[in-house]
Coordinates of N, CA and C in Angstrom, one line a residue:
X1 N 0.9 -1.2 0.0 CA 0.0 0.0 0.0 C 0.9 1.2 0.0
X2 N 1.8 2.0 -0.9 CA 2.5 2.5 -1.0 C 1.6 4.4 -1.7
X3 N 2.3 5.0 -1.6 CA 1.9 6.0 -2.1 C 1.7 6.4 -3.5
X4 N 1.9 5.9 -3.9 CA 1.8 6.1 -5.8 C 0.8 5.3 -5.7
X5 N 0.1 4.3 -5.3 CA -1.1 3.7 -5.8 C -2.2 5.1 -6.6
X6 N -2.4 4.7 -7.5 CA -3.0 5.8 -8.1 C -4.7 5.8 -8.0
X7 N -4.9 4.7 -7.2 CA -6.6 5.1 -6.3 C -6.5 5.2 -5.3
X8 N -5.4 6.1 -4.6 CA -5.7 6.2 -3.5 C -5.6 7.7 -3.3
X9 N -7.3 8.2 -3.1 CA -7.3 9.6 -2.7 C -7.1 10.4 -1.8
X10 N -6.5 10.1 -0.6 CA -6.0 10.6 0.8 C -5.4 9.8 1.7
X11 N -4.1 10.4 1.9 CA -3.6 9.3 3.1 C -3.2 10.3 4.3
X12 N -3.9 10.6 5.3 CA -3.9 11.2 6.2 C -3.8 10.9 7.6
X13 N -2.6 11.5 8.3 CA -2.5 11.2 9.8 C -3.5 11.4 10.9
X14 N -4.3 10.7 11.5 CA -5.1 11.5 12.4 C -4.0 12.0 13.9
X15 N -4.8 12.1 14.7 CA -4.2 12.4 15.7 C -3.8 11.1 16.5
X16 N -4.0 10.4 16.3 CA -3.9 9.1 17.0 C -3.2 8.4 16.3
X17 N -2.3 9.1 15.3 CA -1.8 8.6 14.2 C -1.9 7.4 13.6
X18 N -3.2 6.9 13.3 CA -3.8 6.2 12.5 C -3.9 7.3 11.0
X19 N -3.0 6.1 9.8 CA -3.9 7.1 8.5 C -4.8 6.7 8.1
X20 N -5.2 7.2 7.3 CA -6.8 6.9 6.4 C -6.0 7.3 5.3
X21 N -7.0 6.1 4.4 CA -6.4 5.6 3.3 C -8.4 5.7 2.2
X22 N -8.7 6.7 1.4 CA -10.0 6.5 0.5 C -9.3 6.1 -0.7
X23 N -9.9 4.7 -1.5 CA -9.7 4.8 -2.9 C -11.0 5.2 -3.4
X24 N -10.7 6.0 -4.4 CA -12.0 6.3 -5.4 C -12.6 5.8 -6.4
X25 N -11.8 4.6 -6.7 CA -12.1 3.6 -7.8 C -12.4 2.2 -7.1
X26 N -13.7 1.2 -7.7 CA -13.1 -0.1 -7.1 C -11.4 -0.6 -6.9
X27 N -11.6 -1.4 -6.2 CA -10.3 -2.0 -6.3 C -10.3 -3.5 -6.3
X28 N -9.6 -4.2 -7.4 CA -9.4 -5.6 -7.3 C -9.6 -6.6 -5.6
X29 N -10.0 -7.6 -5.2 CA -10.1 -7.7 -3.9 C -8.4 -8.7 -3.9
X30 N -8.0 -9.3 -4.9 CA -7.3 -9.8 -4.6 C -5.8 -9.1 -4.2
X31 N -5.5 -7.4 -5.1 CA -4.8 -6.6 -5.0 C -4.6 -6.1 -3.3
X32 N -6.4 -5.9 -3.0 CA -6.2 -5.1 -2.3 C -5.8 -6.1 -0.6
X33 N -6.1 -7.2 -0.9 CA -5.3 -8.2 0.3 C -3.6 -7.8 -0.5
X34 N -3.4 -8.1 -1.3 CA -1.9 -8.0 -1.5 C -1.0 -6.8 -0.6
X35 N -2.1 -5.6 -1.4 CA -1.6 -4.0 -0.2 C -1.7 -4.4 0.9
X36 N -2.5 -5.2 2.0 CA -2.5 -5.1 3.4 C -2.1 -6.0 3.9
X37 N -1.2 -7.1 3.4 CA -0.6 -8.0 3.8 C 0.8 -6.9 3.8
X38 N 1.2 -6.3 2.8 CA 2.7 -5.5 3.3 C 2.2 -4.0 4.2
X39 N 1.2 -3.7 4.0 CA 1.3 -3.1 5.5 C 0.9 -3.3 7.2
X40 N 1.1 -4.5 6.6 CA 0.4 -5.4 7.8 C 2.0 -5.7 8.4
X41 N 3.2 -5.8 7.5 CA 4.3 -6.6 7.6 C 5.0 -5.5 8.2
X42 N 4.5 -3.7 7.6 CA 5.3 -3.1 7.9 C 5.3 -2.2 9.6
X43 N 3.6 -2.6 9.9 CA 3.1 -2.1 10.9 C 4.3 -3.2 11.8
X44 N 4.0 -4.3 11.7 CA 4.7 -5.1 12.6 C 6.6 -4.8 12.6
X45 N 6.5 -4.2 11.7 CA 8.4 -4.0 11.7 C 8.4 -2.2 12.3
X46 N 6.9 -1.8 13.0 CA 7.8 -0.4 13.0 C 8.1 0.3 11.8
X47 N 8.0 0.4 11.1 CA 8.3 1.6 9.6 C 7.1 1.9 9.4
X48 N 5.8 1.4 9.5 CA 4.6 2.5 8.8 C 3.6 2.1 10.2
X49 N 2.8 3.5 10.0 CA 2.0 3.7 11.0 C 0.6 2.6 10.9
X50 N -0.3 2.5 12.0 CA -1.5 1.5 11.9 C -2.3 2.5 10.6
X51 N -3.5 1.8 9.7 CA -3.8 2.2 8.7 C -5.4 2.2 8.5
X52 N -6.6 2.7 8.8 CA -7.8 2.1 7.7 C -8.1 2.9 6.6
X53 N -8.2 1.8 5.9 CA -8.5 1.9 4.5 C -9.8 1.4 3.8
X54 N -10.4 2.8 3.4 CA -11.9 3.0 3.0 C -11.6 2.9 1.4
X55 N -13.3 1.8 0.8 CA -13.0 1.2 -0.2 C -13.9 0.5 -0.9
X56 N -14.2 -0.1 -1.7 CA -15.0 -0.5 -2.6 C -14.4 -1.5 -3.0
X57 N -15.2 -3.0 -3.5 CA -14.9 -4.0 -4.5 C -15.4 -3.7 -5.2
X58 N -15.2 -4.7 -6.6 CA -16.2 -5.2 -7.7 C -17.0 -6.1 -7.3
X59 N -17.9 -6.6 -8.0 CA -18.7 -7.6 -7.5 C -17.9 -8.5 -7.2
X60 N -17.9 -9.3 -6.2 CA -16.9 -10.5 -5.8 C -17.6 -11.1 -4.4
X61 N -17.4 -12.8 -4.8 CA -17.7 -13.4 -3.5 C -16.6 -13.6 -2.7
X62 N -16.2 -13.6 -1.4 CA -15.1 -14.6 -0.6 C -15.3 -15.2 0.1
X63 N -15.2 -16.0 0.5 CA -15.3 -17.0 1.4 C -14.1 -17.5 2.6
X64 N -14.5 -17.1 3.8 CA -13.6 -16.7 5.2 C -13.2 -18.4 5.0
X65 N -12.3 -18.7 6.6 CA -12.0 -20.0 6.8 C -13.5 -21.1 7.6
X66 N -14.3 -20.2 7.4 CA -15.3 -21.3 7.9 C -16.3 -21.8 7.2
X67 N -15.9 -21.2 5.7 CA -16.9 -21.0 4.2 C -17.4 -22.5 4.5
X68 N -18.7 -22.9 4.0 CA -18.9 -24.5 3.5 C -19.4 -24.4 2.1
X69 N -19.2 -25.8 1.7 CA -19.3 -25.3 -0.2 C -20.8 -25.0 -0.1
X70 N -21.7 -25.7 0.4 CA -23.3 -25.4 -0.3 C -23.4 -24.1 0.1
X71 N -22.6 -23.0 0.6 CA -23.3 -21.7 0.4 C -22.9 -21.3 -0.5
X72 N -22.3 -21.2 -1.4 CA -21.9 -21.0 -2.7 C -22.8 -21.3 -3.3
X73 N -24.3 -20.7 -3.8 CA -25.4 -20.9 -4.6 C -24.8 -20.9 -6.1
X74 N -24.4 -19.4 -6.6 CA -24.4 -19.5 -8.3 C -22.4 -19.2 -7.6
X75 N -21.9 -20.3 -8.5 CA -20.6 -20.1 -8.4 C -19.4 -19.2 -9.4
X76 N -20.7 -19.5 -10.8 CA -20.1 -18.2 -11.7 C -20.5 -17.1 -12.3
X77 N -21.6 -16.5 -10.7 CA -22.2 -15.1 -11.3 C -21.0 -14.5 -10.9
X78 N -20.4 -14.1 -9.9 CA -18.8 -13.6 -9.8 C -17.7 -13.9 -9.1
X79 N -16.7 -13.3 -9.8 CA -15.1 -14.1 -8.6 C -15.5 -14.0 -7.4
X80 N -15.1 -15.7 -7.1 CA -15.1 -15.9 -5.9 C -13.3 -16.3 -5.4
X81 N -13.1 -15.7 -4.5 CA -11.9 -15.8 -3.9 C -11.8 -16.3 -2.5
X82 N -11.0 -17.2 -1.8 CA -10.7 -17.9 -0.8 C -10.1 -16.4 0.2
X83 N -10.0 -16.8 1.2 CA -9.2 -15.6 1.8 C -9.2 -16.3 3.5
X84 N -7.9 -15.5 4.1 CA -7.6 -16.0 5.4 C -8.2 -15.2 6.4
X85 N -9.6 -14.7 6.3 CA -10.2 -13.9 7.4 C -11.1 -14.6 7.8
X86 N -11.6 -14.4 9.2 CA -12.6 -15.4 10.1 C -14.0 -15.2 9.1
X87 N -14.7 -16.5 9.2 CA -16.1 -15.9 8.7 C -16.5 -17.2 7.6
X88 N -17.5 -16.8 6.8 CA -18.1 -17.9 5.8 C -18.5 -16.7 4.8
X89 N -19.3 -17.1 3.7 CA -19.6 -16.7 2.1 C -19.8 -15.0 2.3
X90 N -19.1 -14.1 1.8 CA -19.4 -12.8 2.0 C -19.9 -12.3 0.2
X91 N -20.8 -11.3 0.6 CA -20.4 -10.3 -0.6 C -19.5 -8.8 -0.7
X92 N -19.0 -8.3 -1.5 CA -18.4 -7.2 -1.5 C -18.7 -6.7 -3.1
X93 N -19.4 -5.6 -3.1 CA -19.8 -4.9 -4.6 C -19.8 -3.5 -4.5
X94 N -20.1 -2.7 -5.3 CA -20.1 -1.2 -5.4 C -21.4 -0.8 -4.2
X95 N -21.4 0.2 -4.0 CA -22.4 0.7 -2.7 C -22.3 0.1 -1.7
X96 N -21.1 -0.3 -1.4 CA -21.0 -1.1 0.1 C -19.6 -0.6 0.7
X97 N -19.7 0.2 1.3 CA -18.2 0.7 2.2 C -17.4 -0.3 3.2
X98 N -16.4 -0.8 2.7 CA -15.2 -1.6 2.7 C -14.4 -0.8 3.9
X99 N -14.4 -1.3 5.4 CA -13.1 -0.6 5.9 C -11.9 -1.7 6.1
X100 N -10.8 -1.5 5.5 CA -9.9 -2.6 6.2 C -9.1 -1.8 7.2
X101 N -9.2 -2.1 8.3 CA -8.7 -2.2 10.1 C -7.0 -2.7 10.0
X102 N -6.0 -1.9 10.0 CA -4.6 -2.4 10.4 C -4.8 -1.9 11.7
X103 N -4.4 -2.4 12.5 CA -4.3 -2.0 13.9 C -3.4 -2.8 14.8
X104 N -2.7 -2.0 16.0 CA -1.7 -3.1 16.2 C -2.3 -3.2 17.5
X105 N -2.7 -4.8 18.1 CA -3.0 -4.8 19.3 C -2.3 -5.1 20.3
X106 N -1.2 -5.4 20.0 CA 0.0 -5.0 21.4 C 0.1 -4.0 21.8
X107 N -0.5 -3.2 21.1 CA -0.6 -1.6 21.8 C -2.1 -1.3 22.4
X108 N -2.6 -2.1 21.8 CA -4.1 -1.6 22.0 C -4.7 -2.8 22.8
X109 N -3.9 -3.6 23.5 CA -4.8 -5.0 23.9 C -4.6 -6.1 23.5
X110 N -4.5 -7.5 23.6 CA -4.5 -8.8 22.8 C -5.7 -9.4 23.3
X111 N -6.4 -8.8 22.9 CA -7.4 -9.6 23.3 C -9.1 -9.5 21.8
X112 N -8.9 -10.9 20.9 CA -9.5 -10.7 19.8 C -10.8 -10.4 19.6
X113 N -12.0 -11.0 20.6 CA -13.0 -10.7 21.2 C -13.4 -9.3 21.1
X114 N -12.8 -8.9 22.0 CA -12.8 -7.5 22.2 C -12.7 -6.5 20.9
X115 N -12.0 -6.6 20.1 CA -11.6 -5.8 19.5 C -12.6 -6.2 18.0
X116 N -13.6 -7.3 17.9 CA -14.3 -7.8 17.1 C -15.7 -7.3 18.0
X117 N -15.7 -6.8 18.9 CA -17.0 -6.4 19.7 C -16.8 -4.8 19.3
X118 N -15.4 -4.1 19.5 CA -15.3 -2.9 19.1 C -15.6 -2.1 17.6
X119 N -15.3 -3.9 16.5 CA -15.7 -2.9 15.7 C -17.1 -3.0 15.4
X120 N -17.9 -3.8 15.9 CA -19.3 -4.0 15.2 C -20.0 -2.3 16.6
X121 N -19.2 -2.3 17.5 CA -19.6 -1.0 18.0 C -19.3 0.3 17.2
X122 N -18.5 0.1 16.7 CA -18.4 1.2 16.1 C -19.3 1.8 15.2
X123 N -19.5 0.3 14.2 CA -20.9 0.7 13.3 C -22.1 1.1 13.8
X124 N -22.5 0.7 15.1 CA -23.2 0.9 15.6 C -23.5 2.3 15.9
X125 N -22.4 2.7 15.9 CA -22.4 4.3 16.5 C -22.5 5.3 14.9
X126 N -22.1 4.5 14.2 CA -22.3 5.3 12.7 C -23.6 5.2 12.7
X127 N -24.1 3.8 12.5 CA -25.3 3.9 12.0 C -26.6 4.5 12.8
X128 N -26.2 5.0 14.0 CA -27.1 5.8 14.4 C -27.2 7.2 14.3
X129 N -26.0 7.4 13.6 CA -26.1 8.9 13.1 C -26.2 9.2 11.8
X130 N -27.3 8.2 11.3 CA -28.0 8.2 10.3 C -29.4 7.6 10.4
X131 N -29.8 7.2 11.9 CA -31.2 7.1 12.6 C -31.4 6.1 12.0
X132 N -30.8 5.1 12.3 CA -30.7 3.7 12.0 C -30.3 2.8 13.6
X133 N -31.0 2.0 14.3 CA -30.3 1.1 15.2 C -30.0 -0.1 15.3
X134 N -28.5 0.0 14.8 CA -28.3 -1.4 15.1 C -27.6 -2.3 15.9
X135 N -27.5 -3.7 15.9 CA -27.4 -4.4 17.4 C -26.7 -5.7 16.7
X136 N -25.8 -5.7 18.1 CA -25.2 -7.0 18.2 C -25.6 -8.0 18.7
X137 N -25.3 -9.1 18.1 CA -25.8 -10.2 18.8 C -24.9 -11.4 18.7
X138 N -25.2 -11.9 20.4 CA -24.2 -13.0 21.0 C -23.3 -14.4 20.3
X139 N -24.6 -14.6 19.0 CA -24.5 -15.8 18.7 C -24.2 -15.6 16.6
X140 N -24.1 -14.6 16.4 CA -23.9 -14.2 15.4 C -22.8 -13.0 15.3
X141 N -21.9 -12.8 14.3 CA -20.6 -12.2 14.2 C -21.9 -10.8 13.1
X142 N -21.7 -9.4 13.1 CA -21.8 -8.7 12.5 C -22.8 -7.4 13.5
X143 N -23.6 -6.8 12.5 CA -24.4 -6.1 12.8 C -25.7 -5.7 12.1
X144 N -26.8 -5.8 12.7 CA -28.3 -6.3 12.6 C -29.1 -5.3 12.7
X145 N -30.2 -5.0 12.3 CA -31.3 -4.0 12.5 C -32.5 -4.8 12.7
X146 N -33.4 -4.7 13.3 CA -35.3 -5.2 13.6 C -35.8 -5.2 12.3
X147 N -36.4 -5.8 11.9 CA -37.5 -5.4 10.8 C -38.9 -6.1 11.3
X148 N -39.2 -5.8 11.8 CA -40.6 -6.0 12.1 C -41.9 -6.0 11.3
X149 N -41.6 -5.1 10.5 CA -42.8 -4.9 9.4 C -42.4 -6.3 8.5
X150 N -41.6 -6.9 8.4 CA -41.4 -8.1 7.8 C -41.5 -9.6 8.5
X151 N -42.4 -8.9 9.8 CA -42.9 -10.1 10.1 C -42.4 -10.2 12.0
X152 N -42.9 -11.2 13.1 CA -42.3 -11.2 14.3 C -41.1 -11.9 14.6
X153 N -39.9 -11.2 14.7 CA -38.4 -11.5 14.9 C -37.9 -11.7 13.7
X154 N -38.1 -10.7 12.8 CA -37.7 -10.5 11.6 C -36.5 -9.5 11.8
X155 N -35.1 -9.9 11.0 CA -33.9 -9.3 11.5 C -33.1 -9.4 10.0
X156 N -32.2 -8.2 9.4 CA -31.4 -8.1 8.3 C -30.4 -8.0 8.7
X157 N -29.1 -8.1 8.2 CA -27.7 -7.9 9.1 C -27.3 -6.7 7.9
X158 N -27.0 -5.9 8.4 CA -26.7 -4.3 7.4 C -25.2 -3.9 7.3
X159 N -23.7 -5.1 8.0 CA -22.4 -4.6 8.4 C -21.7 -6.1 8.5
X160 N -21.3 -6.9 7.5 CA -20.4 -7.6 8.2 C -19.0 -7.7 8.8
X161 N -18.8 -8.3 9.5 CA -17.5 -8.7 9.8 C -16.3 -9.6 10.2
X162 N -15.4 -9.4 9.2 CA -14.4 -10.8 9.2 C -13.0 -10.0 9.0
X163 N -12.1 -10.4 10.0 CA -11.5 -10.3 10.5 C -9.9 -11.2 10.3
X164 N -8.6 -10.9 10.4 CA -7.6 -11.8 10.5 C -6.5 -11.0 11.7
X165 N -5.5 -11.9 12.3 CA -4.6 -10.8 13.1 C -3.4 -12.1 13.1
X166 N -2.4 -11.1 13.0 CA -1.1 -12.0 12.4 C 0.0 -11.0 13.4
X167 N 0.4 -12.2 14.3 CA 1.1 -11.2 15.3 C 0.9 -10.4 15.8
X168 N -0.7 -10.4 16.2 CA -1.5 -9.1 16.8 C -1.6 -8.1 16.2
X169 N -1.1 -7.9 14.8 CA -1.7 -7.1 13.9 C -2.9 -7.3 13.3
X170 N -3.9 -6.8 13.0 CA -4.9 -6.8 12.5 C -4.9 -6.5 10.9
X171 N -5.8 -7.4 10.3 CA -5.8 -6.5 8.8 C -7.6 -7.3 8.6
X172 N -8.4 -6.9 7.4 CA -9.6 -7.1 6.7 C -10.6 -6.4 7.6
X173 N -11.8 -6.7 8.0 CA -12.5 -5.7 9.2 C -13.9 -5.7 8.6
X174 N -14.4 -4.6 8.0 CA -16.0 -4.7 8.3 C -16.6 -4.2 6.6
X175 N -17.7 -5.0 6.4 CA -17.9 -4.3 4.9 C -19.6 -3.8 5.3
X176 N -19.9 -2.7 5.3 CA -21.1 -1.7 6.0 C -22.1 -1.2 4.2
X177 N -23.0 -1.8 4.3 CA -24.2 -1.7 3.1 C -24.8 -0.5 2.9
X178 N -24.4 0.4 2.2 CA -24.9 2.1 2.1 C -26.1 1.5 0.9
X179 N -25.6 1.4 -0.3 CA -26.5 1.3 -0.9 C -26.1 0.3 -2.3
X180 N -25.4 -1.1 -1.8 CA -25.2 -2.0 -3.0 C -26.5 -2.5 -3.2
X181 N -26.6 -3.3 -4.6 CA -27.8 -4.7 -5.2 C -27.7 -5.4 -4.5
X182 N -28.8 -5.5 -3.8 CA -28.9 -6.3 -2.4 C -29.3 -8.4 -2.6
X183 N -29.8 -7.8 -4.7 CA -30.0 -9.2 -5.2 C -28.8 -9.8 -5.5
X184 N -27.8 -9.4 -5.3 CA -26.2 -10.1 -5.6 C -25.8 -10.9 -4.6
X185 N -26.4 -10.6 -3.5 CA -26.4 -11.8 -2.6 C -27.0 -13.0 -2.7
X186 N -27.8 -13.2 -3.8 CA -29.1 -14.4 -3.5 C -27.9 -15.2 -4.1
X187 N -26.7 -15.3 -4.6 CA -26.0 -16.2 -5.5 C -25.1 -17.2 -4.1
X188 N -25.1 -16.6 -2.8 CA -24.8 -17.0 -1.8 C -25.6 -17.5 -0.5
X189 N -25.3 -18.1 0.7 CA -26.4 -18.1 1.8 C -25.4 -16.9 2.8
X190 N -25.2 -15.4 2.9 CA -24.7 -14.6 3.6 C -23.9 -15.1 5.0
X191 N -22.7 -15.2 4.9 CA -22.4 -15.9 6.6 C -22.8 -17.2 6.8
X192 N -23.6 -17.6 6.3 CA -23.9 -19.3 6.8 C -25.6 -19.1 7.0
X193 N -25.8 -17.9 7.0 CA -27.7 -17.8 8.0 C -28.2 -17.1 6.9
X194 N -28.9 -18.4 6.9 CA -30.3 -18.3 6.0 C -31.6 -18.1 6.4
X195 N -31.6 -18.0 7.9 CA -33.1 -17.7 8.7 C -33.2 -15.8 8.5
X196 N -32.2 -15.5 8.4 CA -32.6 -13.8 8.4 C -31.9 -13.3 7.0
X197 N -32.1 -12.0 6.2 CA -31.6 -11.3 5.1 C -31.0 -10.6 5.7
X198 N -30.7 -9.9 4.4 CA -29.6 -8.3 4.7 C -30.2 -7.1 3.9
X199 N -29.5 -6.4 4.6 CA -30.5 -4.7 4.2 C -29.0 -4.0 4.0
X200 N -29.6 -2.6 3.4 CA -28.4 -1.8 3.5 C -29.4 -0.2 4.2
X201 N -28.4 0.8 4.0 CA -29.2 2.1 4.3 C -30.2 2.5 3.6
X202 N -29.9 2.5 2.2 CA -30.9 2.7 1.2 C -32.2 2.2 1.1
X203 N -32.2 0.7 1.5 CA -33.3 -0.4 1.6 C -33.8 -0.1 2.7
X204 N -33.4 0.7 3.8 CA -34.2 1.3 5.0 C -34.8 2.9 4.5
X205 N -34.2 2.9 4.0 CA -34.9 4.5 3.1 C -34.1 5.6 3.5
X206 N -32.8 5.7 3.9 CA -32.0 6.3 4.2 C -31.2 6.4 2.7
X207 N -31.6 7.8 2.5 CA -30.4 8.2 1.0 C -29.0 8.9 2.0
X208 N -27.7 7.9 1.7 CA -27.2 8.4 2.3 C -25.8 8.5 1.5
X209 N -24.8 9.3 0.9 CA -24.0 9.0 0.5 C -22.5 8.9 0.9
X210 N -21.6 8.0 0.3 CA -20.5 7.6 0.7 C -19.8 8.2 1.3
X211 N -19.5 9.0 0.8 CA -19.0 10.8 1.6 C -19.1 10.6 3.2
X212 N -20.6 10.8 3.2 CA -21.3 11.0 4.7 C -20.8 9.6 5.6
X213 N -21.2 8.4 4.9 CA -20.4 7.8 5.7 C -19.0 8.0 6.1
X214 N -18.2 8.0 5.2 CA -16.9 7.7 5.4 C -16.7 8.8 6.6
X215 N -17.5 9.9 6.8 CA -17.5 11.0 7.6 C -17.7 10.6 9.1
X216 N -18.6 10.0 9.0 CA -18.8 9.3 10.3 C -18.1 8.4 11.0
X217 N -17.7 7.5 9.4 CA -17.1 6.3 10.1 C -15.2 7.3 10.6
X218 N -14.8 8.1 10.5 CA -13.6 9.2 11.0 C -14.0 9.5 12.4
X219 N -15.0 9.8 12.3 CA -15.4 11.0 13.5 C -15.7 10.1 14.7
X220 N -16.5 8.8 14.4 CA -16.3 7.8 15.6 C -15.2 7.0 15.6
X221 N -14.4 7.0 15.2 CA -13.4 5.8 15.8 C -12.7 6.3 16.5
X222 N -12.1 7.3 17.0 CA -11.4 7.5 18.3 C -11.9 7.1 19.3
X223 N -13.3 7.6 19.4 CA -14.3 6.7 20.5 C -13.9 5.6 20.5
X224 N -13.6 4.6 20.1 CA -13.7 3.1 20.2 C -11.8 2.7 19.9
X225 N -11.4 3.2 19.0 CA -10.0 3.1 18.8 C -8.7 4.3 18.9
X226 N -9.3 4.9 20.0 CA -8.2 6.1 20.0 C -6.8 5.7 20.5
X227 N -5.8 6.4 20.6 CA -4.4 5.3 20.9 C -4.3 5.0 22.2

């Protein structure tokens, strides 16, 4: 993840000297594990600072280390890619804000739990400042909204999250649904659970744009990951 990448539109220190990293173009998924495996190597050697990086796929399926084949519905509506983050069948497409999380938790804690509870908090905290509430739950990895009008204990998951940490560095993290084709999922069973869907902001009636997120998702993470 070097600085000449030429989609990458800001790389900025915060105060917690974490940078932020926007590309403004999709980005290959397999490139962009390539970028965060070396700044994953570099965070751990001391030469580059912790990193998240806001982002976009192409349409692309991956599948974590806990994938099983029958969720793989249509196998050649798009690349599907293996990958070493916790989790089962994901999607990642346009209108869906991509954070990858470098973080080092020798500094910040070793403790994985935790820091998989902090980020689905964090969305949490976004998505309420777009009058959206959503909620974690014990027995499922991500982040959920009610839907009620769709029936009693009717629930979408609107944020996933999958995760890897290699030396207590962190890299992959949370893919948060603004406003992708929510039918590009049907080619998969989402995470493994097929009893509940997924929603994004848009599908709750929230016009909200990328911008605005990415705004949010800055302005809360000190809260939850300041140094």
């Amino acid at each position: 993840m070097s600085d000449t990448d030429t989609h990458i539109a800001t790389c900025e220190p915060e105060n917690s000297g974490v940078e932020w990293r926007i590309s403004t173009t999709p980005v290959d998924y397999r490139d962009a594990v390539t970028q965060m495996e070396r700044r994953v190597s570099a965070i751990r050697a001391g030469t580059m600072a912790e990193c998240v990086w806001l982002l976009e796929h192409p349409p692309t399926y991956t599948a974590g280390t806990s994938a099983k084949d029958g969720d793989l519905i249509l196998p050649d509506r798009f690349p599907v890619y293996a990958t070493g983050r916790g989790g089962q069948y994901t999607y990642h497409g346009p209108g869906q804000r991509i954070a990858y999380v470098m973080l080092d938790l020798n500094k910040r804690g070793r403790d994985v739990r935790a820091y998989v509870r902090d980020l689905e908090d964090w969305v949490t905290v976004v998505l309420s400042q777009f009058g959206v509430k959503g909620e974690r739950r014990q027995d499922r990895v991500g982040v959920w909204v009610r839907r009620p009008e769709l029936g009693a204990g009717k629930e979408d998951k609107i944020a996933a999250i999958g995760v890897r940490v290699r030396r207590w560095v962190t890299f992959h993290g949370i893919a948060l649904n603004v406003f992708p084709d929510l039918e590009h999922y049907s080619g998969i069973v989402p995470c493994g659970v097929s009893e509940h869907g997924v929603t994004s902001l848009a599908d709750l009636g929230m016009r909200v744009s990328m911008e605005e997120v990415d705004r949010a998702l800055r302005t809360s993470f000190n809260a939850r990951f300041g140094s």
